Short mmCIF file of C-alpha atoms and ligand atoms in Angstrom, two decimals:
data_model
loop_
_atom_site.label_atom_id
_atom_site.label_comp_id
_atom_site.label_asym_id
_atom_site.label_seq_id
_atom_site.Cartn_x
_atom_site.Cartn_y
_atom_site.Cartn_z
CA UNK A 1 159.08 122.04 153.68
CA UNK A 2 156.42 124.38 155.59
CA UNK A 3 153.63 122.40 154.98
CA UNK A 4 149.83 124.18 155.94
CA UNK A 5 146.99 122.09 156.45
CA UNK A 6 145.23 121.07 153.57
CA UNK A 7 141.16 122.73 155.11
CA UNK A 8 143.99 125.95 155.36
CA UNK A 9 142.24 129.16 154.29
CA UNK A 10 144.58 131.00 151.97
CA UNK A 11 144.03 133.72 150.25
CA UNK A 12 143.18 137.85 150.30
CA UNK A 13 141.83 140.60 151.15
CA UNK A 14 140.34 144.01 150.15
CA UNK A 15 137.71 146.54 151.57
CA UNK A 16 134.83 147.97 149.19
CA UNK A 17 136.08 151.48 149.19
CA UNK A 18 139.32 151.08 147.99
CA UNK A 19 138.29 148.07 145.17
CA UNK A 20 134.21 148.42 143.93
CA UNK A 21 134.24 152.18 142.43
CA UNK A 22 130.76 153.64 141.23
CA UNK A 23 131.14 155.12 144.44
CA UNK A 24 128.01 157.23 143.85
CA UNK A 25 126.59 155.78 141.30
CA UNK A 26 123.95 152.90 141.66
CA UNK A 27 122.21 154.81 144.43
CA UNK A 28 124.91 154.27 147.07
CA UNK A 29 125.70 157.13 149.56
CA UNK A 30 128.35 159.05 150.46
CA UNK A 31 130.78 157.49 153.07
CA UNK A 32 133.68 160.35 154.50
CA UNK A 33 136.03 159.55 152.01
CA UNK A 34 133.99 160.37 149.40
CA UNK A 35 132.66 163.49 150.71
CA UNK A 36 136.99 164.62 152.02
CA UNK A 37 137.72 164.12 148.54
CA UNK A 38 135.56 166.51 147.53
CA UNK A 39 136.42 169.01 150.20
CA UNK A 40 140.34 168.18 150.14
CA UNK A 41 141.20 166.08 147.10
CA UNK A 42 145.14 168.08 147.87
CA UNK A 43 145.29 165.41 150.99
CA UNK A 44 145.55 163.09 148.41
CA UNK A 45 148.26 161.08 146.86
CA UNK A 46 148.62 162.65 143.24
CA UNK A 47 144.99 163.92 143.99
CA UNK A 48 143.26 160.37 142.95
CA UNK A 49 140.65 160.01 145.06
CA UNK A 50 137.38 156.61 146.14
CA UNK A 51 136.05 156.82 142.52
CA UNK A 52 139.53 155.51 140.58
CA UNK A 53 139.94 151.90 141.76
CA UNK A 54 139.69 148.20 140.02
CA UNK A 55 136.05 148.29 139.54
CA UNK A 56 135.16 145.22 140.93
CA UNK A 57 131.87 146.79 140.70
CA UNK A 58 131.75 146.17 137.45
CA UNK A 59 133.87 143.56 136.80
CA UNK A 60 133.76 141.12 139.73
CA UNK A 61 132.96 138.47 137.18
CA UNK A 62 135.87 138.62 135.88
CA UNK A 63 138.14 139.54 138.67
CA UNK A 64 137.08 136.46 140.77
CA UNK A 65 138.25 134.34 137.75
CA UNK A 66 141.45 135.86 138.63
CA UNK A 67 141.23 134.95 142.36
CA UNK A 68 140.74 131.21 140.51
CA UNK A 69 144.18 131.42 138.43
CA UNK A 70 146.34 132.77 141.29
CA UNK A 71 144.93 129.95 143.82
CA UNK A 72 142.83 131.61 146.39
CA UNK A 73 140.34 129.39 147.75
CA UNK A 74 139.35 132.46 150.34
CA UNK A 75 138.82 135.97 149.48
CA UNK A 76 137.55 139.10 152.15
CA UNK A 77 135.90 141.83 150.99
CA UNK A 78 133.64 144.45 152.54
CA UNK A 79 130.05 145.45 152.25
CA UNK A 80 129.80 149.72 152.11
CA UNK A 81 126.95 150.71 154.20
CA UNK A 82 126.87 154.14 152.40
CA UNK A 83 126.18 151.18 149.89
CA UNK A 84 123.33 149.00 151.53
CA UNK A 85 121.86 151.97 153.24
CA UNK A 86 122.46 155.51 151.84
CA UNK A 87 121.58 157.19 154.53
CA UNK A 88 123.26 155.48 156.23
CA UNK A 89 119.40 153.50 157.99
CA UNK A 90 116.05 153.53 156.22
CA UNK A 91 115.49 151.95 153.28
CA UNK A 92 117.40 148.96 152.24
CA UNK A 93 118.75 150.11 148.15
CA UNK A 94 118.04 147.31 146.14
CA UNK A 95 121.14 147.79 143.55
CA UNK A 96 123.11 147.01 146.41
CA UNK A 97 121.85 144.18 147.37
CA UNK A 98 121.72 142.63 143.88
CA UNK A 99 124.97 142.93 143.88
CA UNK A 100 126.88 141.31 147.22
CA UNK A 101 124.24 139.04 146.56
CA UNK A 102 125.86 138.14 142.87
CA UNK A 103 129.66 138.75 144.82
CA UNK A 104 128.90 136.25 146.92
CA UNK A 105 126.98 133.24 144.89
CA UNK A 106 129.40 133.76 141.84
CA UNK A 107 132.87 133.43 145.57
CA UNK A 108 131.40 130.11 146.07
CA UNK A 109 130.42 128.92 142.54
CA UNK A 110 133.91 129.20 142.17
CA UNK A 111 134.96 127.15 145.70
CA UNK A 112 135.60 130.29 147.25
CA UNK A 113 134.82 131.07 150.43
CA UNK A 114 134.34 134.30 150.80
CA UNK A 115 134.41 136.36 154.28
CA UNK A 116 131.94 139.80 154.91
CA UNK A 117 133.88 142.53 156.99
CA UNK A 118 130.12 145.40 157.67
CA UNK A 119 133.12 147.93 158.22
CA UNK A 120 136.60 149.37 157.12
CA UNK A 121 137.01 153.29 157.68
CA UNK A 122 133.82 154.07 155.87
CA UNK A 123 131.24 155.83 157.63
CA UNK A 124 128.49 156.64 155.67
CA UNK A 125 128.70 160.65 155.57
CA UNK A 126 124.78 161.09 156.97
CA UNK A 127 125.77 159.34 160.23
CA UNK A 128 129.33 161.09 160.32
CA UNK A 129 127.05 164.31 160.42
CA UNK A 130 125.02 163.56 163.38
CA UNK A 131 129.29 162.64 165.09
CA UNK A 132 129.03 158.76 163.77
CA UNK A 133 131.00 156.69 166.19
CA UNK A 134 130.94 160.36 169.41
CA UNK A 135 126.60 158.46 168.80
CA UNK A 136 125.24 155.81 170.64
CA UNK A 137 121.91 156.25 168.01
CA UNK A 138 124.57 155.46 165.44
CA UNK A 139 125.65 151.73 167.25
CA UNK A 140 122.02 151.33 167.02
CA UNK A 141 122.32 151.97 163.10
CA UNK A 142 124.57 149.94 162.28
CA UNK A 143 123.13 146.57 164.69
CA UNK A 144 119.99 147.01 161.84
CA UNK A 145 123.04 147.38 159.02
CA UNK A 146 124.37 144.30 160.47
CA UNK A 147 121.58 142.39 161.56
CA UNK A 148 120.15 142.88 157.62
CA UNK A 149 122.83 141.69 156.34
CA UNK A 150 123.17 138.84 158.05
CA UNK A 151 119.61 138.89 156.98
CA UNK A 152 120.71 138.75 153.10
CA UNK A 153 123.41 137.48 152.83
CA UNK A 154 123.82 134.65 155.44
CA UNK A 155 122.06 131.59 153.15
CA UNK A 156 125.73 132.22 151.11
CA UNK A 157 128.43 133.96 153.13
CA UNK A 158 129.53 131.78 156.64
CA UNK A 159 132.19 133.94 158.13
CA UNK A 160 131.89 137.60 158.95
CA UNK A 161 134.42 140.19 160.09
CA UNK A 162 131.86 143.05 161.90
CA UNK A 163 135.18 145.78 161.90
CA UNK A 164 138.00 145.61 160.63
CA UNK A 165 141.47 147.10 162.29
CA UNK A 166 139.20 149.40 164.60
CA UNK A 167 141.40 151.05 166.79
CA UNK A 168 142.92 152.88 162.91
CA UNK A 169 139.07 155.89 163.11
CA UNK A 170 139.92 155.97 166.45
CA UNK A 171 143.91 157.15 166.03
CA UNK A 172 143.20 158.27 162.97
CA UNK A 173 140.24 159.84 162.95
CA UNK A 174 140.05 161.49 166.71
CA UNK A 175 143.23 161.65 167.98
CA UNK A 176 145.94 162.50 164.83
CA UNK A 177 144.59 163.95 161.95
CA UNK A 178 145.20 161.45 159.63
CA UNK A 179 141.26 160.41 158.95
CA UNK A 180 138.03 162.25 158.49
CA UNK A 181 137.65 163.84 161.15
CA UNK A 182 140.39 164.85 161.25
CA UNK A 183 139.68 165.90 164.53
CA UNK A 184 142.58 165.75 167.89
CA UNK A 185 139.75 164.92 170.83
CA UNK A 186 141.04 162.00 173.47
CA UNK A 187 137.88 162.13 175.19
CA UNK A 188 136.20 161.77 171.76
CA UNK A 189 138.19 158.88 170.64
CA UNK A 190 137.62 156.85 173.83
CA UNK A 191 133.90 157.38 173.20
CA UNK A 192 134.18 156.29 169.88
CA UNK A 193 135.74 152.90 170.53
CA UNK A 194 134.02 151.91 173.20
CA UNK A 195 130.95 153.17 170.85
CA UNK A 196 132.87 150.42 168.76
CA UNK A 197 133.22 147.41 170.71
CA UNK A 198 129.85 147.79 171.83
CA UNK A 199 128.30 147.95 167.96
CA UNK A 200 130.41 144.55 167.63
CA UNK A 201 129.13 143.19 170.41
CA UNK A 202 126.17 143.92 169.47
CA UNK A 203 126.12 142.75 165.89
CA UNK A 204 127.77 139.47 166.83
CA UNK A 205 124.42 139.28 169.58
CA UNK A 206 122.33 139.75 166.35
CA UNK A 207 124.12 137.31 164.36
CA UNK A 208 124.46 134.06 167.21
CA UNK A 209 120.54 134.66 167.57
CA UNK A 210 120.27 133.97 163.94
CA UNK A 211 121.87 130.46 164.25
CA UNK A 212 122.79 130.37 161.07
CA UNK A 213 125.35 128.18 161.19
CA UNK A 214 128.14 130.37 160.92
CA UNK A 215 130.80 132.13 162.62
CA UNK A 216 131.76 135.81 163.36
CA UNK A 217 134.99 138.17 164.68
CA UNK A 218 136.97 140.53 164.09
CA UNK A 219 139.72 141.56 162.19
CA UNK A 220 142.30 143.70 164.54
CA UNK A 221 145.31 144.87 162.65
CA UNK A 222 147.87 143.94 166.01
CA UNK A 223 151.63 145.41 166.60
CA UNK A 224 153.48 143.65 169.05
CA UNK A 225 154.94 146.08 171.13
CA UNK A 226 158.88 145.30 171.84
CA UNK A 227 161.01 147.26 174.64
CA UNK A 228 164.14 148.42 173.38
CA UNK A 229 165.74 146.53 176.51
CA UNK A 230 164.86 144.39 179.54
CA UNK A 231 165.01 147.45 181.35
CA UNK A 232 161.72 147.93 183.52
CA UNK A 233 160.69 151.13 181.86
CA UNK A 234 161.40 149.98 178.66
CA UNK A 235 159.20 147.39 179.48
CA UNK A 236 156.74 149.10 181.28
CA UNK A 237 156.50 151.12 177.87
CA UNK A 238 155.94 148.67 175.69
CA UNK A 239 153.00 147.56 178.08
CA UNK A 240 150.90 150.26 178.20
CA UNK A 241 151.32 150.47 174.14
CA UNK A 242 149.93 147.35 173.80
CA UNK A 243 147.30 148.14 175.74
CA UNK A 244 145.90 151.64 173.62
CA UNK A 245 147.18 149.99 170.56
CA UNK A 246 145.87 146.16 170.92
CA UNK A 247 144.34 145.83 174.27
CA UNK A 248 141.70 148.60 173.80
CA UNK A 249 140.34 146.18 171.13
CA UNK A 250 141.59 142.53 171.82
CA UNK A 251 140.04 142.35 175.44
CA UNK A 252 136.78 143.01 174.52
CA UNK A 253 136.60 140.69 171.25
CA UNK A 254 137.82 138.17 173.38
CA UNK A 255 137.40 138.35 176.74
CA UNK A 256 133.93 140.33 176.69
CA UNK A 257 136.21 142.40 179.00
CA UNK A 258 138.92 145.80 179.78
CA UNK A 259 141.82 145.27 181.00
CA UNK A 260 141.52 147.59 184.86
CA UNK A 261 145.14 148.41 183.29
CA UNK A 262 144.15 150.54 180.39
CA UNK A 263 140.91 151.60 183.01
CA UNK A 264 142.65 153.11 185.46
CA UNK A 265 145.07 155.15 182.93
CA UNK A 266 141.60 156.08 180.60
CA UNK A 267 140.10 157.39 184.57
CA UNK A 268 143.41 159.35 185.35
CA UNK A 269 143.33 161.37 182.00
CA UNK A 270 139.79 161.86 182.62
CA UNK A 271 138.40 160.18 179.68
CA UNK A 272 136.51 157.82 180.49
CA UNK A 273 133.38 157.62 178.10
CA UNK A 274 129.69 157.01 178.71
CA UNK A 275 128.31 154.29 179.04
CA UNK A 276 126.06 152.03 181.20
CA UNK A 277 125.52 148.47 182.92
CA UNK A 278 123.30 147.18 179.77
CA UNK A 279 126.02 147.76 176.69
CA UNK A 280 128.53 146.92 179.70
CA UNK A 281 126.80 143.38 180.31
CA UNK A 282 126.81 143.41 176.08
CA UNK A 283 130.20 143.00 175.85
CA UNK A 284 130.88 141.04 177.74
CA UNK A 285 128.24 138.49 176.76
CA UNK A 286 128.90 138.42 172.84
CA UNK A 287 132.31 137.37 172.46
CA UNK A 288 134.32 136.60 168.47
CA UNK A 289 133.50 132.97 167.06
CA UNK A 290 137.02 133.66 165.50
CA UNK A 291 139.34 136.54 165.57
CA UNK A 292 141.46 138.16 162.29
CA UNK A 293 144.88 139.76 163.06
CA UNK A 294 146.17 141.77 160.14
CA UNK A 295 149.88 141.97 161.01
CA UNK A 296 152.02 144.30 158.63
CA UNK A 297 154.69 145.57 161.52
CA UNK A 298 156.17 145.72 164.93
CA UNK A 299 156.01 149.15 167.20
CA UNK A 300 159.67 149.51 169.00
CA UNK A 301 159.13 151.74 172.09
CA UNK A 302 161.24 153.10 174.78
CA UNK A 303 160.55 155.57 177.97
CA UNK A 304 160.49 158.31 177.73
CA UNK A 305 163.01 161.16 177.27
CA UNK A 306 160.88 163.33 178.23
CA UNK A 307 158.41 164.21 180.85
CA UNK A 308 154.88 165.00 178.77
CA UNK A 309 153.32 167.89 179.09
CA UNK A 310 150.48 168.14 181.51
CA UNK A 311 147.87 170.58 179.70
CA UNK A 312 149.12 168.72 176.16
CA UNK A 313 146.03 166.31 174.80
CA UNK A 314 146.49 163.10 176.04
CA UNK A 315 148.54 160.78 173.79
CA UNK A 316 148.59 157.07 174.12
CA UNK A 317 152.50 158.01 173.78
CA UNK A 318 152.44 159.99 176.92
CA UNK A 319 153.81 156.90 178.33
CA UNK A 320 156.93 155.83 175.84
CA UNK A 321 158.52 156.79 173.09
CA UNK A 322 158.88 155.22 170.03
CA UNK A 323 162.09 153.44 169.06
CA UNK A 324 164.20 152.82 166.19
CA UNK A 325 166.12 149.66 166.67
CA UNK A 326 169.31 150.38 165.32
CA UNK A 327 169.63 147.59 161.25
CA UNK A 328 166.23 146.74 161.83
CA UNK A 329 164.43 146.31 158.40
CA UNK A 330 161.98 148.00 156.38
CA UNK A 331 159.75 148.59 153.98
CA UNK A 332 161.21 151.98 152.60
CA UNK A 333 157.86 153.18 150.78
CA UNK A 334 155.71 152.51 153.13
CA UNK A 335 158.44 153.39 156.18
CA UNK A 336 157.46 150.58 157.78
CA UNK A 337 159.47 147.58 159.59
CA UNK A 338 159.25 144.19 158.04
CA UNK A 339 159.67 141.92 161.14
CA UNK A 340 158.50 137.73 160.44
CA UNK A 341 158.57 136.55 163.50
CA UNK A 342 156.49 139.29 165.06
CA UNK A 343 153.69 136.40 163.58
CA UNK A 344 155.21 134.02 165.61
CA UNK A 345 154.64 136.16 168.80
CA UNK A 346 151.52 137.68 168.18
CA UNK A 347 150.30 132.99 167.22
CA UNK A 348 151.72 132.25 170.86
CA UNK A 349 149.73 135.18 172.75
CA UNK A 350 146.37 134.17 171.42
CA UNK A 351 147.25 130.79 172.47
CA UNK A 352 148.61 131.75 176.22
CA UNK A 353 146.50 135.06 176.66
CA UNK A 354 143.08 135.01 174.79
CA UNK A 355 142.31 130.96 175.59
CA UNK A 356 143.93 129.39 171.95
CA UNK A 357 141.03 131.25 170.16
CA UNK A 358 140.76 130.08 166.61
CA UNK A 359 142.26 132.85 164.35
CA UNK A 360 143.83 133.56 161.55
CA UNK A 361 145.95 136.09 159.45
CA UNK A 362 143.48 138.65 157.59
CA UNK A 363 146.45 140.98 155.96
CA UNK A 364 150.27 140.78 155.28
CA UNK A 365 151.10 142.15 152.49
CA UNK A 366 153.91 144.73 151.39
CA UNK A 367 153.37 147.70 149.60
CA UNK A 368 155.92 148.37 147.23
CA UNK A 369 156.86 151.96 144.47
CA UNK A 370 157.33 152.47 140.98
CA UNK A 371 156.91 148.42 140.19
CA UNK A 372 156.63 148.97 137.16
CA UNK A 373 161.43 148.68 137.42
CA UNK A 374 161.18 144.96 138.25
CA UNK A 375 158.85 144.39 134.57
CA UNK A 376 160.85 140.73 132.85
CA UNK A 377 159.10 140.29 129.20
CA UNK A 378 156.02 141.70 130.00
CA UNK A 379 155.86 141.05 134.00
CA UNK A 380 156.63 142.04 137.32
CA UNK A 381 158.85 139.75 138.89
CA UNK A 382 157.77 140.90 142.22
CA UNK A 383 160.60 137.99 144.10
CA UNK A 384 160.87 140.42 146.91
CA UNK A 385 156.56 140.23 147.87
CA UNK A 386 157.03 136.27 147.52
CA UNK A 387 160.66 136.25 149.83
CA UNK A 388 157.51 138.55 152.61
CA UNK A 389 155.54 135.98 152.64
CA UNK A 390 157.31 133.68 152.94
CA UNK A 391 159.59 134.07 154.75
CA UNK A 392 156.35 135.16 157.42
CA UNK A 393 154.21 131.40 156.66
CA UNK A 394 157.68 130.40 158.29
CA UNK A 395 156.96 131.78 160.70
CA UNK A 396 153.25 131.33 160.97
CA UNK A 397 153.44 127.89 160.11
CA UNK A 398 156.09 127.39 162.79
CA UNK A 399 153.22 128.83 165.40
CA UNK A 400 150.92 126.25 164.18
CA UNK A 401 153.63 123.47 165.46
CA UNK A 402 153.78 125.38 169.03
CA UNK A 403 149.42 125.31 169.46
CA UNK A 404 148.21 127.46 168.32
CA UNK A 405 145.19 127.45 166.65
CA UNK A 406 144.86 129.57 162.91
CA UNK A 407 143.16 128.55 160.18
CA UNK A 408 143.94 130.62 157.42
CA UNK A 409 146.32 133.52 155.50
CA UNK A 410 145.69 135.99 153.69
CA UNK A 411 147.19 138.45 152.19
CA UNK A 412 146.69 142.70 151.24
CA UNK A 413 145.70 142.14 148.77
CA UNK A 414 144.44 140.29 144.94
CA UNK A 415 144.69 143.27 142.56
CA UNK A 416 146.86 146.63 143.22
CA UNK A 417 144.14 149.13 145.13
CA UNK A 418 143.40 152.88 146.07
CA UNK A 419 144.74 152.84 148.82
CA UNK A 420 144.07 155.69 151.04
CA UNK A 421 146.08 158.69 151.46
CA UNK A 422 148.81 157.21 149.32
CA UNK A 423 146.13 156.46 146.41
CA UNK A 424 148.28 154.27 144.22
CA UNK A 425 152.02 155.30 145.91
CA UNK A 426 152.93 151.73 146.79
CA UNK A 427 151.74 148.15 145.10
CA UNK A 428 149.83 145.77 146.58
CA UNK A 429 148.91 143.41 144.84
CA UNK A 430 149.28 140.03 142.91
CA UNK A 431 147.53 140.99 140.37
CA UNK A 432 149.12 144.49 138.43
CA UNK A 433 146.46 147.22 137.86
CA UNK A 434 147.00 149.28 134.59
CA UNK A 435 144.02 152.37 135.89
CA UNK A 436 143.86 153.66 132.97
CA UNK A 437 142.77 151.00 130.66
CA UNK A 438 141.82 148.68 133.50
CA UNK A 439 144.36 146.21 132.21
CA UNK A 440 145.28 143.52 134.79
CA UNK A 441 148.81 141.23 134.09
CA UNK A 442 149.37 138.84 137.56
CA UNK A 443 152.61 139.46 138.75
CA UNK A 444 155.16 136.36 139.59
CA UNK A 445 153.73 136.45 143.80
CA UNK A 446 149.97 136.22 141.95
CA UNK A 447 152.16 132.74 140.68
CA UNK A 448 154.05 131.89 143.39
CA UNK A 449 150.72 131.54 145.39
CA UNK A 450 148.93 128.79 143.62
CA UNK A 451 151.56 126.74 143.76
CA UNK A 452 151.37 127.79 147.23
CA UNK A 453 147.76 126.74 147.65
CA UNK A 454 148.37 124.03 145.69
CA UNK A 455 151.07 122.61 147.40
CA UNK A 456 149.52 123.78 151.37
CA UNK A 457 153.11 124.25 151.72
CA UNK A 458 156.84 125.52 149.87
C1 BG6 B 501 145.22 148.17 156.81
C2 BG6 B 501 144.19 148.09 155.89
O1 BG6 B 501 145.52 149.02 157.53
O2 BG6 B 501 146.65 148.66 155.31
C3 BG6 B 501 144.33 148.22 154.17
O3 BG6 B 501 143.16 147.76 156.31
C4 BG6 B 501 145.43 148.69 153.86
O4 BG6 B 501 142.78 149.33 154.55
C5 BG6 B 501 147.04 149.04 154.59
O5 BG6 B 501 144.77 149.15 152.36
C6 BG6 B 501 147.54 148.87 154.01
O6 BG6 B 501 147.98 150.38 154.31
P1 BG6 B 501 147.94 150.78 152.99
O7 BG6 B 501 147.90 152.25 153.62
O8 BG6 B 501 149.16 151.31 152.48
O9 BG6 B 501 147.16 151.60 151.84
#
């Protein structure tokens, strides 16, 4: 049997934008997803935007009962910055206070520990208009927002995260054009990354000063980079891929420093951000108490086949090519490799190179298209998802047995959700959502998860 400690956190994660609905109601201000969908609805799968969700805002009480039915002892969601502060700062929206207070109390009343994240890709429009994370002022507004959350909800919430996957808004928003504001501006990307690390450290400082007796961390999507071969050029390519994708946030968050090799590369390409020594000291002195890790896929890289164009805008792929390993196992719907051993490698990396800090898996999951074809006697029999979880949990248990300090495993996600640009193309949930009728049916994996958590293993 694969077993876990009795107090191991088992649960799932979601985010405000992907679950709440009421996207511009109840005095919520617009976030960049609301705005972007208004401007360019064609960019979203089937033109479904952030207003079409599982309506957690309205149905949180019955959804929390479904969390219980599927065996959760913990659950992560995020606070919507623009719901709490419609303009990003200034006056607090009391309706948001009532809503989040009531959600967190309902969770704890049902013995479900809330893990609360402060930023999940959802910059308030009012602040994006003044430059978003490019602007140092926005870092200050974030600090105030974070402190306000701790003061309002910190009596109930004892596990906080400052950001979810900060590298995503850097890369997708400022290099690759996948997310709003869809820029390709490497200098801005570095500024945004640095400001985000600073914002996280400032929130950590605020939290520690309040002495509320809880923990604060950050959620990073760690994608271990594997070289094509042991050839030194491939190994170097993988090391550099890790620097940009993982170490860029892992090091400042856990160690309070940046890897000198990363700084050297940033300097070499003339991309150093505007910074102050006071702010660098804030990063150095305010490290996370624990770490959340989202793991979906590894990256495989090799030495570049062709010389990069020095005149092109800088991309990390200046130093490596992506490599498609023959025979790799794929999730064809999402286009992501499935490599359960990656979770063990992450566990070892954290144990050996990051002081064996306490950490947990904060997302792991498998989005599948057209799950309707797996319906039997009214219920979706998602055996592939159960197998996916079992494979990952097996490697995680091995990492824990070898001393890695992992305290929990959260899947993505509890109920089929709106998946940003993919909208409802791929379904991830333990619970099936009929978007039109809002009917919910627990899938086979939901019942399996309940057994898993009752037995502390499988
Ligand atoms: C993570 C995010 O990157 O992956 C989630 O934190 C997201 O918000 C999940 O939904 C799955 O990715 P996608 O693009 O399929 O929704």
